[in-house]
Amino acid sequence: MKLARRAVLGGMAVAFAAPSLARAQADWRAQHPVFNVAVVPNENQQSVLSRFQPLADYFRTALGFREVRLHTASDYAGIIEAMRARRVDLAFFGPAAYARAFEVTNGNTDPLVIELDENGTAFYHSVIVVRADSPFRTLEDLRGRTFAFVDPNSTSGFVVPNYFLHQQGTPAATYFGRTGFAGSHDNGALVVVNGQFDSAAVWWRNENNSSFHRMMDRNLIPRDSLRIVWTSPRIPESPWTARKDLPQAMRDAIRQAMIDMPARAPEQFRHILDGKSKGFLASNHDQFQPIIEMIRFNQQQRRSG
């Protein structure tokens, strides 16, 4: 899959006090003068690129890359494939996309950091939304109605709701009259607001921070146009993930630069996260093992028919 991309050119040398550390840093910069960053398309492609361009700028100046290229794709699978093919160095995955990348790359993934929301928590939820002016107020009201997932590789837009709906005795395939895929969280909200589907699964962190709140803030949908009728258990936050075959010193530097970003580049940080985050927290693979198990369960259910 061809990746859409924007490039940031130029570089800035970064000096380090310790000579041995300076040599290690110089070594990985010489090996990787161009840094490729990919972001899953949970919004439309242009919005994704615009939102995260300041992060690309920050990586160039803070870490001294000669060039930083920012990529997205038309679906989650495109970013997973780019990681597998080693066309990207760092990717922002949803937890399920991370789990799939881990499997298809034979473990060549290293989750560096996860985002903290404005309350300092590191989790979010899948929610099912309906139009606020609809008669639907509970999941029971949606029996036999239409329902949109986001993408087969989306955590809150497919993996988690599909798993928990099955676990509670309301499997999506038989409970709803028709299901489909919207393609992105933005589209998930739009197909409900526009009346193409009665309901959809999207991500939600709190009463002021969700995929559809961001759309309302951008005037893409009317304020208070959606209502939540179902909420999942907690989901671990989405990881920024590097290829594990990159030098350890390079991965460590990227992780530390992201943790330091709120203090070092506050305006850029606020832009990429709409001012709705307290920063980044170091992550590890074990946090996403439950998501891997959900994916395997969903795959087993599809195979069994």
Coordinates of C-alpha atoms in Angstrom, one line a residue:
M1 CA 0.0 0.0 0.0
K2 CA 1.3 3.4 -1.0
L3 CA 1.8 5.7 2.0
A4 CA 0.8 9.4 1.8
R5 CA 3.6 11.5 3.3
R6 CA 5.0 14.9 4.1
A7 CA 8.6 15.6 4.7
V8 CA 10.5 17.9 7.0
L9 CA 13.9 18.8 5.8
G10 CA 17.0 20.0 7.6
G11 CA 18.8 19.0 10.7
M12 CA 20.3 20.2 13.9
A13 CA 23.2 18.7 15.7
V14 CA 22.7 17.8 19.4
A15 CA 25.7 17.9 21.7
F16 CA 26.2 15.5 24.6
A17 CA 28.5 15.9 27.5
A18 CA 29.7 12.3 27.8
P19 CA 32.0 11.4 24.8
S20 CA 30.9 7.7 24.8
L21 CA 27.2 8.7 24.6
A22 CA 28.0 11.2 21.9
R23 CA 29.7 8.5 19.8
A24 CA 26.8 6.2 20.3
Q25 CA 24.3 8.9 19.2
A26 CA 26.4 9.9 16.2
D27 CA 26.6 6.2 15.2
W28 CA 22.8 5.8 15.0
R29 CA 22.3 9.1 13.3
A30 CA 24.8 8.1 10.6
Q31 CA 22.9 4.9 10.1
H32 CA 19.5 6.5 10.1
P33 CA 19.7 10.1 8.8
V34 CA 16.1 9.9 7.6
F35 CA 13.5 9.1 10.2
N36 CA 10.1 7.8 9.1
V37 CA 7.1 8.2 11.4
A38 CA 3.7 6.7 10.6
V39 CA 0.3 7.4 12.2
V40 CA -2.8 5.3 12.0
P41 CA -5.7 7.0 10.2
N42 CA -8.2 7.4 13.0
E43 CA -9.1 10.7 11.4
N44 CA -9.0 11.6 7.7
Q45 CA -5.6 11.6 6.2
Q46 CA -5.1 15.3 6.0
S47 CA -6.2 15.9 9.6
V48 CA -3.7 13.2 10.8
L49 CA -0.8 14.8 8.9
S50 CA -1.7 18.3 10.1
R51 CA -2.1 17.2 13.7
F52 CA 1.3 15.4 13.9
Q53 CA 3.5 17.6 11.8
P54 CA 4.7 19.5 14.9
L55 CA 5.9 16.1 16.3
A56 CA 7.9 15.6 13.1
D57 CA 9.4 19.0 13.5
Y58 CA 10.2 18.3 17.1
F59 CA 12.0 15.0 16.3
R60 CA 14.2 16.8 13.8
T61 CA 15.3 19.5 16.1
A62 CA 15.4 17.5 19.4
L63 CA 17.2 14.4 18.0
G64 CA 19.1 15.9 15.1
F65 CA 17.8 13.8 12.2
R66 CA 18.7 15.2 8.8
E67 CA 15.1 14.6 7.6
V68 CA 11.9 13.4 9.2
R69 CA 9.1 12.1 7.0
L70 CA 5.5 11.8 8.3
H71 CA 3.2 9.1 6.8
T72 CA -0.3 7.8 7.0
A73 CA -2.3 5.4 5.0
S74 CA -5.9 4.8 3.9
D75 CA -6.4 2.1 6.5
Y76 CA -4.7 0.6 9.6
A77 CA -3.3 -2.4 7.6
G78 CA -1.2 0.0 5.6
I79 CA 0.7 1.1 8.6
I80 CA 1.1 -2.4 9.9
E81 CA 2.5 -3.5 6.5
A82 CA 4.9 -0.5 6.5
M83 CA 6.3 -1.6 9.8
R84 CA 6.6 -5.2 8.6
A85 CA 8.4 -4.0 5.4
R86 CA 10.7 -1.7 7.5
R87 CA 9.5 1.3 5.6
V88 CA 8.8 3.2 8.9
D89 CA 10.9 3.5 12.1
L90 CA 8.2 4.7 14.5
A91 CA 4.5 4.2 14.3
F92 CA 1.5 5.4 16.4
F93 CA -0.6 2.3 16.7
G94 CA -3.9 1.6 18.4
P95 CA -3.4 -1.4 20.8
A96 CA -4.9 -3.9 18.4
A97 CA -2.9 -2.6 15.5
Y98 CA 0.2 -2.9 17.7
A99 CA -0.7 -6.5 18.5
R100 CA -1.1 -7.3 14.9
A101 CA 2.2 -5.6 14.0
F102 CA 3.9 -7.6 16.8
E103 CA 2.6 -10.8 15.3
V104 CA 3.3 -10.1 11.6
T105 CA 6.8 -8.8 12.3
N106 CA 7.7 -11.7 14.5
G107 CA 8.1 -9.5 17.5
N108 CA 10.1 -6.7 15.8
T109 CA 8.2 -4.0 17.8
D110 CA 9.2 -2.0 20.8
P111 CA 6.4 0.1 22.4
L112 CA 8.2 3.2 23.7
V113 CA 5.5 5.4 25.3
I114 CA 1.8 5.7 25.8
E115 CA -0.2 9.0 26.2
L116 CA -1.6 10.2 29.4
D117 CA -4.9 12.1 29.2
E118 CA -5.6 15.4 30.8
N119 CA -6.5 13.6 34.1
G120 CA -3.2 11.7 34.1
T121 CA -4.8 8.3 33.2
A122 CA -3.4 5.9 30.6
F123 CA -6.5 4.1 29.4
Y124 CA -9.6 4.8 27.3
H125 CA -12.8 3.0 26.2
S126 CA -14.8 1.9 23.2
V127 CA -18.3 3.3 23.1
I128 CA -21.3 2.8 20.9
V129 CA -22.9 6.0 19.9
V130 CA -26.3 6.9 18.4
R131 CA -27.8 10.2 17.3
A132 CA -28.8 12.2 20.3
D133 CA -32.3 12.8 18.7
S134 CA -32.9 9.1 18.0
P135 CA -35.1 6.8 20.2
F136 CA -32.2 4.5 21.0
R137 CA -31.1 4.8 24.6
T138 CA -29.7 1.3 25.4
L139 CA -28.0 -1.5 23.6
E140 CA -31.3 -3.5 23.8
D141 CA -32.9 -0.7 21.7
L142 CA -30.4 -1.5 18.9
R143 CA -31.3 -5.1 18.4
G144 CA -31.9 -5.7 14.7
R145 CA -30.7 -2.2 13.8
T146 CA -27.6 -1.1 11.8
F147 CA -24.1 -0.8 13.4
A148 CA -20.7 0.4 12.1
F149 CA -17.3 -0.8 13.2
V150 CA -14.3 1.4 12.3
D151 CA -11.6 -0.9 10.9
P152 CA -10.8 -4.6 11.5
N153 CA -7.5 -3.5 13.0
S154 CA -9.0 -0.8 15.2
T155 CA -9.0 -1.6 19.0
S156 CA -11.9 0.5 20.2
G157 CA -13.5 0.5 16.7
F158 CA -13.6 -3.3 16.3
V159 CA -11.5 -5.7 18.4
V160 CA -12.8 -4.6 21.9
P161 CA -16.5 -4.1 21.1
N162 CA -16.6 -7.3 19.0
Y163 CA -15.1 -9.3 21.8
F164 CA -17.1 -7.9 24.7
L165 CA -20.4 -7.9 22.8
H166 CA -19.8 -11.6 22.2
Q167 CA -18.9 -12.2 25.8
Q168 CA -22.1 -10.6 27.1
G169 CA -24.3 -12.6 24.8
T170 CA -25.0 -10.0 22.1
P171 CA -22.6 -11.0 19.3
A172 CA -22.5 -8.2 16.7
A173 CA -22.9 -10.6 13.7
T174 CA -26.3 -11.8 14.8
Y175 CA -27.5 -9.1 17.2
F176 CA -27.6 -6.2 14.7
G177 CA -29.5 -6.3 11.5
R178 CA -26.6 -5.1 9.4
T179 CA -22.9 -4.3 10.2
G180 CA -20.2 -2.6 8.2
F181 CA -16.9 -0.7 8.5
A182 CA -16.7 3.1 8.4
G183 CA -12.9 3.2 7.8
S184 CA -12.0 5.8 10.5
H185 CA -13.3 7.1 13.8
D186 CA -14.3 10.3 12.2
N187 CA -16.3 8.4 9.6
G188 CA -17.8 6.3 12.4
A189 CA -19.4 9.4 13.9
L190 CA -20.3 10.8 10.5
V191 CA -22.2 7.8 9.3
V192 CA -24.4 8.0 12.5
V193 CA -24.9 11.7 12.3
N194 CA -25.8 11.5 8.6
G195 CA -28.2 8.6 9.2
Q196 CA -26.3 5.9 7.2
F197 CA -26.1 3.7 10.3
D198 CA -28.1 3.7 13.5
S199 CA -25.0 3.3 15.7
A200 CA -21.2 3.0 15.6
A201 CA -18.2 2.1 17.8
V202 CA -15.6 4.9 18.4
W203 CA -13.0 5.8 21.0
W204 CA -13.8 7.8 24.2
R205 CA -11.5 8.9 27.1
N206 CA -13.8 11.1 29.2
E207 CA -16.7 13.5 29.0
N208 CA -14.6 16.1 27.2
N209 CA -12.1 13.9 25.2
S210 CA -13.2 11.5 22.5
S211 CA -13.1 11.1 18.7
F212 CA -16.4 12.8 18.3
H213 CA -15.6 15.6 20.8
R214 CA -12.6 16.4 18.6
M215 CA -14.9 16.5 15.6
M216 CA -17.3 18.9 17.4
D217 CA -14.3 21.1 18.3
R218 CA -13.4 21.2 14.5
N219 CA -17.1 21.9 13.6
L220 CA -17.3 18.7 11.6
I221 CA -20.4 17.6 13.4
P222 CA -22.9 19.6 15.6
R223 CA -22.2 19.9 19.3
D224 CA -24.1 17.3 21.4
S225 CA -25.3 15.4 18.3
L226 CA -24.3 12.0 19.6
R227 CA -25.3 9.9 22.7
I228 CA -23.4 7.0 24.2
V229 CA -25.5 3.8 24.8
W230 CA -22.7 1.3 25.6
T231 CA -19.2 1.6 27.2
S232 CA -16.5 -1.1 27.2
P233 CA -14.1 -1.9 30.1
R234 CA -10.8 -0.1 30.1
I235 CA -8.4 -0.3 27.2
P236 CA -4.6 0.4 27.6
E237 CA -3.6 3.5 25.8
S238 CA -2.2 3.5 22.2
P239 CA 1.6 3.0 22.0
W240 CA 4.2 4.9 20.0
T241 CA 6.1 1.9 18.7
A242 CA 9.6 1.6 17.2
R243 CA 11.1 -1.2 15.3
K244 CA 13.0 -3.4 17.6
D245 CA 15.9 -3.8 15.1
L246 CA 16.8 -0.2 15.5
P247 CA 19.8 0.6 17.7
Q248 CA 18.9 0.6 21.4
A249 CA 20.5 4.0 21.9
M250 CA 18.2 5.4 19.1
R251 CA 15.1 3.9 20.7
D252 CA 16.1 5.2 24.1
A253 CA 16.6 8.7 22.7
I254 CA 13.2 8.7 21.0
R255 CA 11.5 7.5 24.2
Q256 CA 13.2 10.2 26.3
A257 CA 12.5 12.9 23.7
M258 CA 8.8 12.1 23.8
I259 CA 8.7 12.0 27.6
D260 CA 10.5 15.4 27.6
M261 CA 8.3 17.0 24.9
P262 CA 5.7 18.8 27.2
A263 CA 8.6 20.7 28.9
R264 CA 10.9 21.1 25.9
A265 CA 8.2 22.0 23.2
P266 CA 4.9 22.8 25.0
E267 CA 3.3 24.5 22.0
Q268 CA 4.0 21.7 19.6
F269 CA 2.9 19.2 22.3
R270 CA -0.4 21.0 22.8
H271 CA -1.0 21.1 19.0
I272 CA -0.7 17.3 18.5
L273 CA -2.9 16.4 21.4
D274 CA -5.4 19.4 21.5
G275 CA -4.1 20.3 24.9
K276 CA -5.9 17.2 26.3
S277 CA -2.9 15.3 27.6
K278 CA -0.5 15.5 30.5
G279 CA 2.3 13.8 28.6
F280 CA 3.8 10.5 27.7
L281 CA 4.6 7.5 29.9
A282 CA 7.1 4.7 29.2
S283 CA 5.5 1.6 27.9
N284 CA 6.2 -2.1 27.4
H285 CA 4.8 -5.1 25.5
D286 CA 3.2 -6.8 28.5
Q287 CA 0.6 -4.0 28.7
F288 CA -0.9 -5.3 25.4
Q289 CA -1.1 -9.0 26.0
P290 CA -4.8 -8.9 26.8
I291 CA -5.4 -7.2 23.4
I292 CA -3.5 -10.0 21.7
E293 CA -5.7 -12.5 23.4
M294 CA -8.8 -10.7 22.3
I295 CA -7.6 -10.7 18.7
R296 CA -6.9 -14.4 18.8
F297 CA -10.4 -15.0 20.2
N298 CA -12.0 -12.9 17.5
Q299 CA -10.1 -14.8 14.8
Q300 CA -11.2 -18.1 16.3
Q301 CA -14.8 -17.0 16.3
R302 CA -14.5 -16.0 12.6
R303 CA -13.0 -19.4 11.7
S304 CA -15.7 -21.3 13.5
G305 CA -18.4 -19.4 11.7

